[in-house]
């Protein structure tokens, strides 16, 4: 019985071959439309990411976790592949990114609810980053970033140990502007690979 039914269906389809043509055309059109919409969504996502601008007051208003995601999104805006790692067991790296030149960034974020009126980020934080950024995260560039300020001892310690410090002023300029973070910092290592800009 099943064989007879199958044979009848096949015979009907052979006699009505145009049904296949209509289905194929409809499927092709639907697939093309879906692909076009997916491409448009991807383009608009890139446009939105590139247009990301944040004021320092907006960053102040975030909690520490949202602050980490904002830093990740700013790195992505600048063309990096970036991920948020912050949380228990992050080994002093809240955001890890690879920039268009192939350099690996390990960024430790310190959000201060009171901005530069909050507690200064001290040498202890820099020492943690110094012990993990290169060894564990494979970083070419180790960064401690805050919407606040650094202690007077942290600034020379960071310079001596190749830890880049991003304070409230630099963060505000980066977040609100159109220049990537590496254009705002001194002593950035050379690219690992050629870029379209070099």
Coordinates of N, CA and C in Angstrom, one line a residue, residues 4-150:
X4 N 2.5 1.7 -3.3 CA 1.5 2.2 -4.3 C 1.2 3.7 -4.1
X5 N 1.2 4.2 -2.9 CA 1.0 5.6 -2.6 C 2.1 6.4 -3.0
X6 N 3.3 5.9 -2.8 CA 4.6 6.6 -3.2 C 4.6 6.7 -4.7
X7 N 4.3 5.6 -5.4 CA 4.3 5.6 -6.9 C 3.3 6.6 -7.4
X8 N 2.1 6.7 -6.8 CA 1.1 7.7 -7.2 C 1.6 9.1 -7.0
X9 N 2.2 9.4 -5.9 CA 2.7 10.7 -5.6 C 3.8 11.1 -6.6
X10 N 4.7 10.2 -6.9 CA 5.8 10.4 -7.9 C 5.2 10.7 -9.3
X11 N 4.2 9.9 -9.6 CA 3.6 10.0 -11.0 C 2.9 11.4 -11.0
X12 N 2.2 11.8 -10.0 CA 1.5 13.1 -9.9 C 2.6 14.2 -10.1
X13 N 3.7 14.1 -9.3 CA 4.7 15.2 -9.4 C 5.4 15.2 -10.8
X14 N 5.5 14.1 -11.4 CA 6.1 14.1 -12.8 C 5.1 14.8 -13.8
X15 N 3.9 14.6 -13.6 CA 2.9 15.2 -14.5 C 2.7 16.7 -14.2
X16 N 3.0 17.1 -12.9 CA 2.9 18.5 -12.5 C 4.2 19.1 -12.2
X17 N 5.2 18.9 -13.1 CA 6.6 19.4 -12.8 C 6.6 20.9 -12.5
X18 N 5.7 21.7 -13.0 CA 5.7 23.1 -12.8 C 5.6 23.5 -11.3
X19 N 5.0 22.5 -10.5 CA 5.0 22.8 -9.0 C 6.4 22.9 -8.4
X20 N 7.3 22.0 -8.9 CA 8.7 22.1 -8.5 C 9.3 23.4 -8.9
X21 N 9.0 23.9 -10.1 CA 9.6 25.2 -10.5 C 9.1 26.3 -9.6
X22 N 7.8 26.3 -9.3 CA 7.2 27.4 -8.5 C 7.9 27.3 -7.1
X23 N 7.9 26.1 -6.5 CA 8.5 26.0 -5.2 C 10.0 26.4 -5.2
X24 N 10.7 26.0 -6.2 CA 12.1 26.4 -6.3 C 12.3 27.9 -6.4
X25 N 11.5 28.6 -7.2 CA 11.6 30.0 -7.4 C 11.2 30.7 -6.1
X26 N 10.2 30.2 -5.4 CA 9.7 30.8 -4.2 C 10.8 30.7 -3.1
X27 N 11.4 29.5 -3.0 CA 12.4 29.2 -2.0 C 13.7 30.1 -2.3
X28 N 14.0 30.2 -3.6 CA 15.2 31.0 -3.9 C 14.9 32.5 -3.6
X29 N 13.7 33.0 -3.9 CA 13.4 34.4 -3.5 C 13.4 34.6 -2.0
X30 N 12.9 33.7 -1.3 CA 12.8 33.8 0.2 C 14.3 33.7 0.7
X31 N 15.1 32.8 0.2 CA 16.5 32.8 0.7 C 17.2 34.0 0.4
X32 N 17.0 34.5 -0.8 CA 17.7 35.8 -1.2 C 17.3 36.9 -0.3
X33 N 16.0 37.0 -0.1 CA 15.5 38.1 0.8 C 16.1 38.0 2.2
X34 N 16.1 36.7 2.7 CA 16.6 36.5 4.1 C 18.1 36.9 4.1
X35 N 18.9 36.5 3.1 CA 20.3 36.9 3.1 C 20.5 38.4 3.0
X36 N 19.7 39.1 2.2 CA 19.8 40.5 2.0 C 19.5 41.2 3.4
X37 N 18.5 40.7 4.1 CA 18.1 41.3 5.4 C 19.2 41.1 6.4
X38 N 19.8 39.9 6.4 CA 20.9 39.6 7.3 C 22.1 40.5 7.0
X39 N 22.4 40.7 5.7 CA 23.5 41.6 5.4 C 23.2 43.0 5.9
X40 N 22.0 43.5 5.7 CA 21.6 44.8 6.1 C 21.7 45.0 7.7
X41 N 21.3 43.9 8.4 CA 21.4 44.0 9.8 C 22.9 44.1 10.3
X42 N 23.7 43.3 9.6 CA 25.2 43.3 9.9 C 25.8 44.7 9.6
X43 N 25.4 45.3 8.5 CA 25.9 46.6 8.2 C 25.5 47.6 9.2
X44 N 24.2 47.6 9.6 CA 23.7 48.6 10.6 C 24.3 48.3 11.9
X45 N 24.6 47.1 12.3 CA 25.3 46.8 13.6 C 26.7 47.4 13.6
X46 N 27.4 47.3 12.4 CA 28.7 48.0 12.3 C 28.6 49.5 12.4
X47 N 27.6 50.0 11.7 CA 27.4 51.5 11.7 C 27.1 52.0 13.2
X48 N 26.2 51.3 13.9 CA 25.9 51.7 15.2 C 27.1 51.6 16.1
X49 N 27.9 50.5 16.0 CA 29.1 50.3 16.8 C 30.1 51.4 16.5
X50 N 30.3 51.8 15.3 CA 31.3 52.8 14.9 C 30.8 54.2 15.4
X51 N 29.5 54.4 15.5 CA 29.0 55.7 16.0 C 28.9 55.8 17.5
X52 N 29.3 54.8 18.2 CA 29.2 54.8 19.7 C 30.0 55.9 20.3
X53 N 29.3 56.7 21.0 CA 29.9 57.8 21.7 C 29.3 57.9 23.1
X54 N 30.2 58.0 24.1 CA 29.7 58.0 25.5 C 30.3 59.2 26.2
X55 N 29.4 59.9 27.0 CA 29.9 61.0 27.8 C 30.4 60.4 29.1
X56 N 31.3 61.1 29.8 CA 31.9 60.6 31.0 C 30.8 60.5 32.1
X57 N 29.8 61.4 32.1 CA 28.6 61.3 33.0 C 27.9 60.0 32.8
X58 N 27.7 59.5 31.6 CA 27.1 58.3 31.3 C 27.9 57.1 31.8
X59 N 29.2 57.2 31.7 CA 30.0 56.1 32.3 C 30.0 56.1 33.8
X60 N 29.9 57.3 34.4 CA 29.8 57.4 35.9 C 28.6 56.7 36.4
X61 N 27.5 56.8 35.6 CA 26.2 56.3 36.1 C 26.1 54.8 36.0
X62 N 27.0 54.1 35.3 CA 27.0 52.7 35.2 C 27.4 52.0 36.5
X63 N 27.0 50.7 36.6 CA 27.6 49.9 37.7 C 28.9 49.3 37.1
X64 N 29.6 48.6 38.0 CA 31.0 48.1 37.5 C 30.9 47.2 36.4
X65 N 29.8 46.3 36.3 CA 29.7 45.3 35.3 C 29.3 46.0 33.9
X66 N 28.4 46.9 34.0 CA 28.0 47.6 32.8 C 29.2 48.5 32.3
X67 N 30.0 49.0 33.2 CA 31.2 49.7 32.8 C 32.1 48.9 32.0
X68 N 32.3 47.6 32.4 CA 33.2 46.7 31.7 C 32.6 46.5 30.2
X69 N 31.3 46.3 30.1 CA 30.7 46.0 28.8 C 30.8 47.3 27.9
X70 N 30.8 48.5 28.5 CA 30.9 49.7 27.8 C 32.3 49.8 27.2
X71 N 33.3 49.4 28.0 CA 34.7 49.4 27.6 C 34.9 48.4 26.4
X72 N 34.3 47.2 26.6 CA 34.3 46.3 25.5 C 33.8 46.8 24.2
X73 N 32.6 47.5 24.3 CA 31.9 48.0 23.1 C 32.8 49.1 22.5
X74 N 33.5 49.9 23.3 CA 34.3 51.0 22.7 C 35.5 50.4 22.0
X75 N 36.1 49.3 22.5 CA 37.1 48.6 21.8 C 36.6 48.0 20.5
X76 N 35.4 47.5 20.5 CA 34.8 47.0 19.3 C 34.5 48.1 18.3
X77 N 34.1 49.2 18.8 CA 33.9 50.4 17.9 C 35.2 50.7 17.1
X78 N 36.3 50.6 17.8 CA 37.6 50.9 17.2 C 38.1 49.8 16.3
X79 N 37.3 48.7 16.0 CA 37.8 47.7 15.1 C 38.4 46.5 15.8
X80 N 38.3 46.4 17.1 CA 38.9 45.3 17.8 C 37.9 44.1 17.9
X81 N 38.5 42.9 18.1 CA 37.7 41.8 18.6 C 37.9 41.8 20.1
X82 N 36.8 42.0 20.8 CA 36.9 42.2 22.3 C 35.8 41.4 23.0
X83 N 36.2 40.9 24.2 CA 35.3 40.2 25.0 C 35.4 40.7 26.5
X84 N 34.3 40.6 27.2 CA 34.2 41.0 28.6 C 34.5 39.7 29.4
X85 N 35.5 39.7 30.2 CA 35.9 38.6 31.0 C 35.6 38.8 32.5
X86 N 35.3 40.0 32.9 CA 35.3 40.4 34.3 C 34.4 39.5 35.2
X87 N 34.8 39.3 36.4 CA 34.1 38.5 37.3 C 35.0 37.6 38.1
X88 N 34.5 36.7 38.9 CA 35.4 35.9 39.7 C 36.3 35.1 38.8
X89 N 37.6 35.1 39.2 CA 38.5 34.3 38.4 C 39.0 34.9 37.1
X90 N 38.8 36.2 37.0 CA 39.2 36.9 35.7 C 40.7 37.2 35.6
X91 N 41.4 36.9 36.6 CA 42.9 37.1 36.6 C 43.3 38.5 36.2
X92 N 42.6 39.5 36.9 CA 42.9 40.9 36.7 C 42.8 41.4 35.2
X93 N 41.8 40.8 34.5 CA 41.5 41.3 33.2 C 40.0 41.3 32.9
X94 N 39.4 42.5 32.9 CA 38.0 42.6 32.7 C 37.6 42.6 31.2
X95 N 38.5 43.1 30.3 CA 38.2 43.1 28.9 C 39.5 42.7 28.2
X96 N 39.4 41.7 27.3 CA 40.5 41.2 26.5 C 40.2 41.5 25.1
X97 N 41.1 42.2 24.4 CA 40.8 42.6 23.0 C 42.0 42.3 22.1
X98 N 41.8 42.2 20.8 CA 42.8 42.1 19.8 C 42.5 43.2 18.8
X99 N 43.5 44.1 18.7 CA 43.2 45.3 17.8 C 43.5 45.0 16.3
X100 N 43.2 45.9 15.4 CA 43.4 45.5 14.0 C 44.8 45.3 13.6
X101 N 45.8 45.7 14.5 CA 47.2 45.4 14.2 C 47.7 44.1 14.8
X102 N 46.7 43.4 15.4 CA 47.1 42.1 16.0 C 47.6 42.1 17.4
X103 N 47.6 43.3 18.0 CA 48.1 43.4 19.4 C 47.0 43.0 20.4
X104 N 47.4 42.2 21.4 CA 46.5 41.8 22.4 C 46.5 42.8 23.6
X105 N 45.3 43.2 24.0 CA 45.1 44.1 25.1 C 44.4 43.4 26.3
X106 N 45.0 43.6 27.5 CA 44.4 43.1 28.7 C 44.0 44.4 29.5
X107 N 42.7 44.6 29.7 CA 42.3 45.8 30.3 C 41.6 45.5 31.7
X108 N 42.1 46.1 32.7 CA 41.5 46.0 34.0 C 40.7 47.3 34.3
X109 N 39.4 47.1 34.5 CA 38.5 48.3 34.7 C 38.3 48.5 36.2
X110 N 38.4 49.8 36.6 CA 38.1 50.2 37.9 C 37.0 51.3 37.9
X111 N 35.8 51.0 38.1 CA 34.7 52.0 38.1 C 34.6 52.6 39.5
X112 N 34.5 53.9 39.5 CA 34.3 54.7 40.7 C 33.0 55.4 40.6
X113 N 32.1 55.1 41.5 CA 30.8 55.7 41.5 C 30.8 57.2 41.6
X114 N 31.8 57.7 42.4 CA 32.0 59.1 42.6 C 33.0 59.7 41.6
X115 N 33.4 59.0 40.6 CA 34.3 59.6 39.6 C 35.7 59.9 40.2
X116 N 36.2 61.1 39.9 CA 37.5 61.4 40.5 C 37.5 61.8 41.9
X117 N 36.3 61.9 42.5 CA 36.2 62.1 44.0 C 36.3 60.8 44.8
X118 N 36.2 59.7 44.0 CA 36.3 58.4 44.7 C 37.7 58.0 45.0
X119 N 37.9 56.9 45.6 CA 39.2 56.4 46.0 C 40.1 56.3 44.7
X120 N 41.4 56.7 44.9 CA 42.4 56.6 43.8 C 42.7 55.1 43.6
X121 N 43.0 54.8 42.4 CA 43.5 53.4 42.0 C 44.9 53.4 42.4
X122 N 45.3 52.4 43.2 CA 46.7 52.4 43.7 C 47.6 51.3 43.1
X123 N 48.8 51.2 43.6 CA 49.8 50.4 43.0 C 49.4 48.9 43.1
X124 N 48.6 48.5 44.1 CA 48.2 47.1 44.3 C 47.5 46.6 43.1
X125 N 46.6 47.4 42.5 CA 45.9 46.9 41.3 C 46.8 46.8 40.2
X126 N 47.8 47.7 40.0 CA 48.8 47.6 38.9 C 49.6 46.4 39.1
X127 N 50.0 46.0 40.3 CA 50.8 44.8 40.6 C 50.1 43.6 40.1
X128 N 48.8 43.5 40.4 CA 48.0 42.4 40.0 C 48.0 42.2 38.5
X129 N 47.7 43.3 37.8 CA 47.7 43.3 36.3 C 49.1 43.0 35.8
X130 N 50.2 43.5 36.4 CA 51.5 43.2 36.0 C 51.8 41.7 36.1
X131 N 51.2 41.0 37.1 CA 51.4 39.6 37.3 C 50.6 38.7 36.4
X132 N 49.6 39.2 35.7 CA 48.8 38.3 34.9 C 48.6 38.7 33.4
X133 N 48.7 40.0 33.1 CA 48.4 40.5 31.8 C 49.2 39.8 30.7
X134 N 50.5 39.7 30.9 CA 51.3 39.1 29.8 C 51.4 37.6 30.0
X135 N 51.5 37.2 31.3 CA 51.8 35.8 31.5 C 50.5 34.9 31.3
X136 N 49.4 35.4 31.7 CA 48.2 34.6 31.6 C 47.3 34.9 30.3
X137 N 47.2 36.2 30.1 CA 46.4 36.7 29.0 C 47.1 36.9 27.7
X138 N 48.4 36.8 27.7 CA 49.2 37.0 26.5 C 49.2 38.4 25.9
X139 N 49.1 39.3 26.8 CA 48.9 40.7 26.4 C 50.2 41.4 25.9
X140 N 50.0 42.1 24.8 CA 51.1 43.0 24.3 C 51.0 44.4 25.1
X141 N 49.7 44.7 25.4 CA 49.4 46.0 26.0 C 48.6 45.7 27.3
X142 N 49.1 46.1 28.4 CA 48.4 46.0 29.7 C 47.9 47.3 30.1
X143 N 46.6 47.4 30.5 CA 45.9 48.7 30.8 C 45.1 48.6 32.0
X144 N 45.2 49.6 32.9 CA 44.3 49.8 34.0 C 43.5 51.1 33.6
X145 N 42.2 50.9 33.6 CA 41.3 52.0 33.1 C 40.3 52.4 34.2
X146 N 40.2 53.6 34.5 CA 39.2 54.1 35.5 C 38.5 55.4 35.1
X147 N 37.3 55.5 35.6 CA 36.6 56.8 35.4 C 37.0 57.7 36.6
X148 N 37.9 57.3 37.4 CA 38.4 58.1 38.5 C 39.8 58.6 38.3
X149 N 40.7 58.3 39.2 CA 42.1 58.8 39.2 C 43.0 57.8 39.7
X150 N 44.3 58.0 39.5 CA 45.4 57.1 40.0 C 46.1 57.8 41.2

